[in-house]
Short mmCIF file of C-alpha atoms in Angstrom, two decimals:
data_model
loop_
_atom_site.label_atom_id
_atom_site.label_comp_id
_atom_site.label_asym_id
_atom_site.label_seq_id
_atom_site.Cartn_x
_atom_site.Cartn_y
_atom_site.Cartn_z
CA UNK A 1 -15.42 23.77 -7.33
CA UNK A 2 -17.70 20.97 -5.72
CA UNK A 3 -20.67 22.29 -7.67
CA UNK A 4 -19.10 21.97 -11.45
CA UNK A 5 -17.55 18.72 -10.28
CA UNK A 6 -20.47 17.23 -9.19
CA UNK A 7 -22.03 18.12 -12.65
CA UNK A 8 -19.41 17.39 -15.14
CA UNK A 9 -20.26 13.75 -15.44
CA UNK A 10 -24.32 13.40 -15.45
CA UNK A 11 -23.85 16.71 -17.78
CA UNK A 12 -22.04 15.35 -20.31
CA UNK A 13 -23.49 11.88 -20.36
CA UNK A 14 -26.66 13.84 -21.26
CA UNK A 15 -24.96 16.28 -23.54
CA UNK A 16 -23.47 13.02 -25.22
CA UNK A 17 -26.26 11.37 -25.15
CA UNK A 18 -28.60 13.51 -26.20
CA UNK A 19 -26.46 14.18 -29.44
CA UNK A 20 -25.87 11.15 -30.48
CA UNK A 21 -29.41 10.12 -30.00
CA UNK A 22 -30.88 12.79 -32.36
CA UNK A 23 -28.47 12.63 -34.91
CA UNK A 24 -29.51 9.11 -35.11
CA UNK A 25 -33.40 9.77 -35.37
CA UNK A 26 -32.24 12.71 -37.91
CA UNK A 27 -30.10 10.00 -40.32
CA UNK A 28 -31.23 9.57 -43.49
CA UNK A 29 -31.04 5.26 -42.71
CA UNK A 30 -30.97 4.89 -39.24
CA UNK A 31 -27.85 3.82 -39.73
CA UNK A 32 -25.79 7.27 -38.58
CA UNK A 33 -23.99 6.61 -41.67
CA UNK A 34 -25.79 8.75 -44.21
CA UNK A 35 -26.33 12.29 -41.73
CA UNK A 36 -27.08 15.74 -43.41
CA UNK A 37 -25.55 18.79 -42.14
CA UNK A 38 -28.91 20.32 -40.24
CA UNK A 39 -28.96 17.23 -38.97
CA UNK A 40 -25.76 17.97 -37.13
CA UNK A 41 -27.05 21.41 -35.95
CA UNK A 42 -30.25 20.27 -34.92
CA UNK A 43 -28.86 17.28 -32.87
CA UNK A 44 -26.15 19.94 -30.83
CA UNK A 45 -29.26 21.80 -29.59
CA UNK A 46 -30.31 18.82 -28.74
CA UNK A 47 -27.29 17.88 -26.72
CA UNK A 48 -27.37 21.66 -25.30
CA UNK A 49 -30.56 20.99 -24.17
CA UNK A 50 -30.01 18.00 -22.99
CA UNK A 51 -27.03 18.81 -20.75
CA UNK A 52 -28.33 21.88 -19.70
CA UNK A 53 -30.77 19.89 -17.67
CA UNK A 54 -28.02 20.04 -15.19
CA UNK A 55 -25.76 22.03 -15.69
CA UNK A 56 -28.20 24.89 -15.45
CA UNK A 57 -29.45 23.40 -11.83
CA UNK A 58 -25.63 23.52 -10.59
CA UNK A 59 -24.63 27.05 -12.53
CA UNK A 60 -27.49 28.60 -10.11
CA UNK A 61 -26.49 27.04 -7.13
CA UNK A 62 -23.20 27.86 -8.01
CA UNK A 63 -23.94 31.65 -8.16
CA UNK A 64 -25.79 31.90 -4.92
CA UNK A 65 -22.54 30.53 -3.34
CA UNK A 66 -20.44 32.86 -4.80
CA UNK A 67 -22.64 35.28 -3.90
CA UNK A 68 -22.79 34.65 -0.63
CA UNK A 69 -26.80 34.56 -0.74
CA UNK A 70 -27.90 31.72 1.91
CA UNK A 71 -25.90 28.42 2.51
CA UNK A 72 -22.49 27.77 1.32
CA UNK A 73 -22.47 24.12 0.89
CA UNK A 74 -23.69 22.49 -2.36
CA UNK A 75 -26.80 20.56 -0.82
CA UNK A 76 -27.45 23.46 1.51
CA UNK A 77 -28.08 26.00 -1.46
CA UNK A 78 -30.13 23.43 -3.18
CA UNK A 79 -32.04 23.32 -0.06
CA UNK A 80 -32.60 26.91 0.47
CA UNK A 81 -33.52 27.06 -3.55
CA UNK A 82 -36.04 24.44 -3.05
CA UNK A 83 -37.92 25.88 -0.25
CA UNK A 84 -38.03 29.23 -1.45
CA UNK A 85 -38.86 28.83 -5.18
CA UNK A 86 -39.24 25.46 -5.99
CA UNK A 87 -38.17 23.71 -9.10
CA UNK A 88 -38.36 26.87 -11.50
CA UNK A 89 -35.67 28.37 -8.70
CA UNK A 90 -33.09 25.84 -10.06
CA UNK A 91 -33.93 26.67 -13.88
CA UNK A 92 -33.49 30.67 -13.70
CA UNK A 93 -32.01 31.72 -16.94
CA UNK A 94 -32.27 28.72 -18.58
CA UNK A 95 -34.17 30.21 -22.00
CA UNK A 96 -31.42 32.66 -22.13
CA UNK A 97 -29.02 30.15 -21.75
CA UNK A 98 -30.30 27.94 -24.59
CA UNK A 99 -30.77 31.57 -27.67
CA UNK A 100 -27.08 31.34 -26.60
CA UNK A 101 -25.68 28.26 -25.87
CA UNK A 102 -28.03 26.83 -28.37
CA UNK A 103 -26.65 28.28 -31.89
CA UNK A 104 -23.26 27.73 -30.53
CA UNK A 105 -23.75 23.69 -30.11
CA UNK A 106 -25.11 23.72 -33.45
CA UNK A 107 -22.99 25.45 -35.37
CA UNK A 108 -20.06 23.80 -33.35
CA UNK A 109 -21.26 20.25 -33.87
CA UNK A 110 -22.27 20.85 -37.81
CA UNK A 111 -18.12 22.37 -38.17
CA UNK A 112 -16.85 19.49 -36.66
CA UNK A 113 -18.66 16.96 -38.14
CA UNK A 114 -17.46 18.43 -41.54
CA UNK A 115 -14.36 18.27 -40.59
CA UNK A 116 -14.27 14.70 -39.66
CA UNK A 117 -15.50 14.19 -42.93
CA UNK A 118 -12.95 16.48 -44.73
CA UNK A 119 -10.13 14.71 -43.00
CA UNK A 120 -11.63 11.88 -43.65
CA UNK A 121 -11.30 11.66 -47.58
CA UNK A 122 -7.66 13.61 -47.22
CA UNK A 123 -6.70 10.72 -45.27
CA UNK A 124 -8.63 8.00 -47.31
CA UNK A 125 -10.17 6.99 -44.09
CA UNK A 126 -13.35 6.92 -42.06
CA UNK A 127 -14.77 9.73 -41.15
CA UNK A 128 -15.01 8.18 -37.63
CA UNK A 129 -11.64 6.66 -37.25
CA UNK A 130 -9.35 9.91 -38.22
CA UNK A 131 -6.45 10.08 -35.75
CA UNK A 132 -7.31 11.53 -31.99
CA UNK A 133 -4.93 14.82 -32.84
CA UNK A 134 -6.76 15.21 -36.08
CA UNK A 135 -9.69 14.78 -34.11
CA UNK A 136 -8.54 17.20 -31.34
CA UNK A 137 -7.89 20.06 -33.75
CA UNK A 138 -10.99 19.68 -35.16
CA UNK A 139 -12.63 20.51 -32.37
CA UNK A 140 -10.62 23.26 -31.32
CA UNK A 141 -11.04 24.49 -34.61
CA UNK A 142 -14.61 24.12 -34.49
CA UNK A 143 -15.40 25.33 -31.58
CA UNK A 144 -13.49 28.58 -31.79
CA UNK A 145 -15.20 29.32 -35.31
CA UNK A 146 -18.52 28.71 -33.19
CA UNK A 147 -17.37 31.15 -30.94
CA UNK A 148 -16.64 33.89 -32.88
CA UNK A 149 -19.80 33.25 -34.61
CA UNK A 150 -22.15 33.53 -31.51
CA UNK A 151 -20.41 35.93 -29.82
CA UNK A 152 -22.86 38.69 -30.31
CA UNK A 153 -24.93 36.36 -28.64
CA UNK A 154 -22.87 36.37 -25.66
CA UNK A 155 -23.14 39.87 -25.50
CA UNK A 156 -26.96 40.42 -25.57
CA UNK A 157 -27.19 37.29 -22.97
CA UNK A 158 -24.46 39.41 -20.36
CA UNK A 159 -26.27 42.67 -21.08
CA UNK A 160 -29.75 41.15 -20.38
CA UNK A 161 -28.47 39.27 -17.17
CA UNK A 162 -26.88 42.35 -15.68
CA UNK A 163 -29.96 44.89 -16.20
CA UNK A 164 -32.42 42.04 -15.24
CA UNK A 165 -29.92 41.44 -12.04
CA UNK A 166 -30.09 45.21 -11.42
CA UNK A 167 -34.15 45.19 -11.31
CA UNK A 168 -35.28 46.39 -14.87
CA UNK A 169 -37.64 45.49 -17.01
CA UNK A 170 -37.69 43.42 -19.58
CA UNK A 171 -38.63 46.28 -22.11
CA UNK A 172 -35.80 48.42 -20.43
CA UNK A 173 -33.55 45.79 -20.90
CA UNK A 174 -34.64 45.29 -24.97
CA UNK A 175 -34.08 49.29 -25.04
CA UNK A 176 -30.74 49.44 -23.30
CA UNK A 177 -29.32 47.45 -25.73
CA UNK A 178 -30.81 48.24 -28.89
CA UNK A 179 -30.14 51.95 -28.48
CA UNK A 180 -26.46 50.99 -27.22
CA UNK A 181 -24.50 53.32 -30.00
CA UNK A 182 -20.99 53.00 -28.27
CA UNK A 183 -18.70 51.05 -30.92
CA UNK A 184 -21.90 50.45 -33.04
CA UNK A 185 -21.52 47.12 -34.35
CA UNK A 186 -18.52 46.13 -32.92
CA UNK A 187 -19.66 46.52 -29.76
CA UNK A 188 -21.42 43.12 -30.02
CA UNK A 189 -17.79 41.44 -31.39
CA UNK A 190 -15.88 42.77 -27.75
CA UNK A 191 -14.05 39.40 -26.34
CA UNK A 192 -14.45 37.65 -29.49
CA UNK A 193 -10.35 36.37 -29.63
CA UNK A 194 -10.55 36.09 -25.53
CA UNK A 195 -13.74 33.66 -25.88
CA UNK A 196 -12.27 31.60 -28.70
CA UNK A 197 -8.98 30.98 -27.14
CA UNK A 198 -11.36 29.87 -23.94
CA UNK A 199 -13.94 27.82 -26.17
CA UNK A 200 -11.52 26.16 -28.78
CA UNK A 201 -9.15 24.27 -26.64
CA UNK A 202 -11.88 23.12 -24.51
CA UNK A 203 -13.82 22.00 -27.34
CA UNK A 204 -11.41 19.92 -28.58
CA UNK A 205 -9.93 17.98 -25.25
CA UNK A 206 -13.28 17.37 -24.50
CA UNK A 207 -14.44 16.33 -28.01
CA UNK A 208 -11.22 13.80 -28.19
CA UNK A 209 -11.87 12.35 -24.90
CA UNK A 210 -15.27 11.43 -26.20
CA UNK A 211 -13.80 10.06 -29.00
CA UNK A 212 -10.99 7.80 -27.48
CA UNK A 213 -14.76 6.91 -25.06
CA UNK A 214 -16.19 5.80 -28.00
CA UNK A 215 -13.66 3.87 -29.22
CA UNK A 216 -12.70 1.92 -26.08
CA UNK A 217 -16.31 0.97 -25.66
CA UNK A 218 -17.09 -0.09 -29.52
CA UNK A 219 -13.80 -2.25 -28.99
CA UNK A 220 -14.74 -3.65 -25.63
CA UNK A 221 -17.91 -4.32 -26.88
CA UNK A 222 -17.44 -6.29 -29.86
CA UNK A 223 -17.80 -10.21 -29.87
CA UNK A 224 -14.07 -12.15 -29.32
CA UNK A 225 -13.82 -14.85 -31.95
CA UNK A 226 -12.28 -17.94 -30.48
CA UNK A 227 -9.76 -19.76 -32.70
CA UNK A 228 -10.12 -23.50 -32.48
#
């Protein structure tokens, strides 16, 4: 809809951004060259974090239209949200979003980065110029391990929204789920093959557009040497 296409761009220049960024600050040289795996981890929060300063903006304004609270334009809703709660109003749920969203990015970003370097000495080249495909499928494969990983996480984060939605406390929330018996532990692992087949594919298109991004640019931007 207008709201997630409106975001999709500034989001993901952050989200880009904001990864490659750290994982520069975190290199052992400066150089990117020589990066350590927490490095990885820490610098997907970081691009998490860093996208999440809009997406989180458009995911509420998003809701309220489908929810048929207020306006239902895009800059209407973002009106109403303004005038009634401020900038906080455009940020509810953001915490929550990041103890999910967080881990995942991490542990997504650390898999596929040791990947690319796996694939990378099986194909005696570069870690940063394997093939697009083999870059694809390292994403999806990434991202779906990810997935699976964090997927209790998912489940406390839906829990907590919907009891929080339905006017409980905080405390009643914690209690709700803790003393949740039904399926014991599994319980937390419910949607785990439905949210990797979601997560994995779209890991990996979007990971090897970036990619073929980076690519164009580095080759676009290097110097022409003019023959005489």
């Amino acid at each position: 809809d207008s709201a997630d296409a409106a975001a999709t761009g500034p989001a993901h220049a952050l989200y880009f951004g904001g990864y490659e960024t750290s994982k520069r600050l975190l290199s052992y040289d400066g150089s990117g060259r020589q990066e350590r795996p927490l490095a990885h981890f820490v610098s997907g929060w970081a691009a998490n974090l860093s996208g999440a300063i809009v997406w989180t903006p458009m995911d509420v304004v998003k809701q309220r239209i489908q929810a048929k609270v207020g306006a239902n334009t895009v800059v209407a809703t973002a009106k109403d949200i303004m005038r009634q709660q401020g900038i906080r109003g455009f940020f509810k749920g953001f915490l929550i979003g990041q103890a999910t969203w967080g881990p995942f990015t991490g542990l997504y970003f650390l898999g596929y980065e040791s990947l690319k370097t796996l694939i990378g000495r099986v194909l005696d080249r570069d870690r940063n110029h394997i093939p697009l495909p083999a870059a694809l499928m390292a994403g999806v494969v990434a991202g779906a391990a990810a997935a699976s990983i964090t997927t209790p996480l998912d489940f406390v984060k839906t829990r907590y929204q919907v009891f929080r939605d339905s006017g409980s406390s905080a405390r009643a929330v914690y209690r709700a789920i803790v003393s949740s018996s039904e399926g014991g532990l599994r319980q937390f692992f419910r949607g785990t093959t439905a949210r990797m087949m979601w997560i994995g594919p779209n890991c990996g298109i979007t990971i090897a557009a970036y990619e073929a991004f980076k690519r164009l640019y580095h080759a676009a931007a290097e110097p022409t040497v003019e023959k005489d």
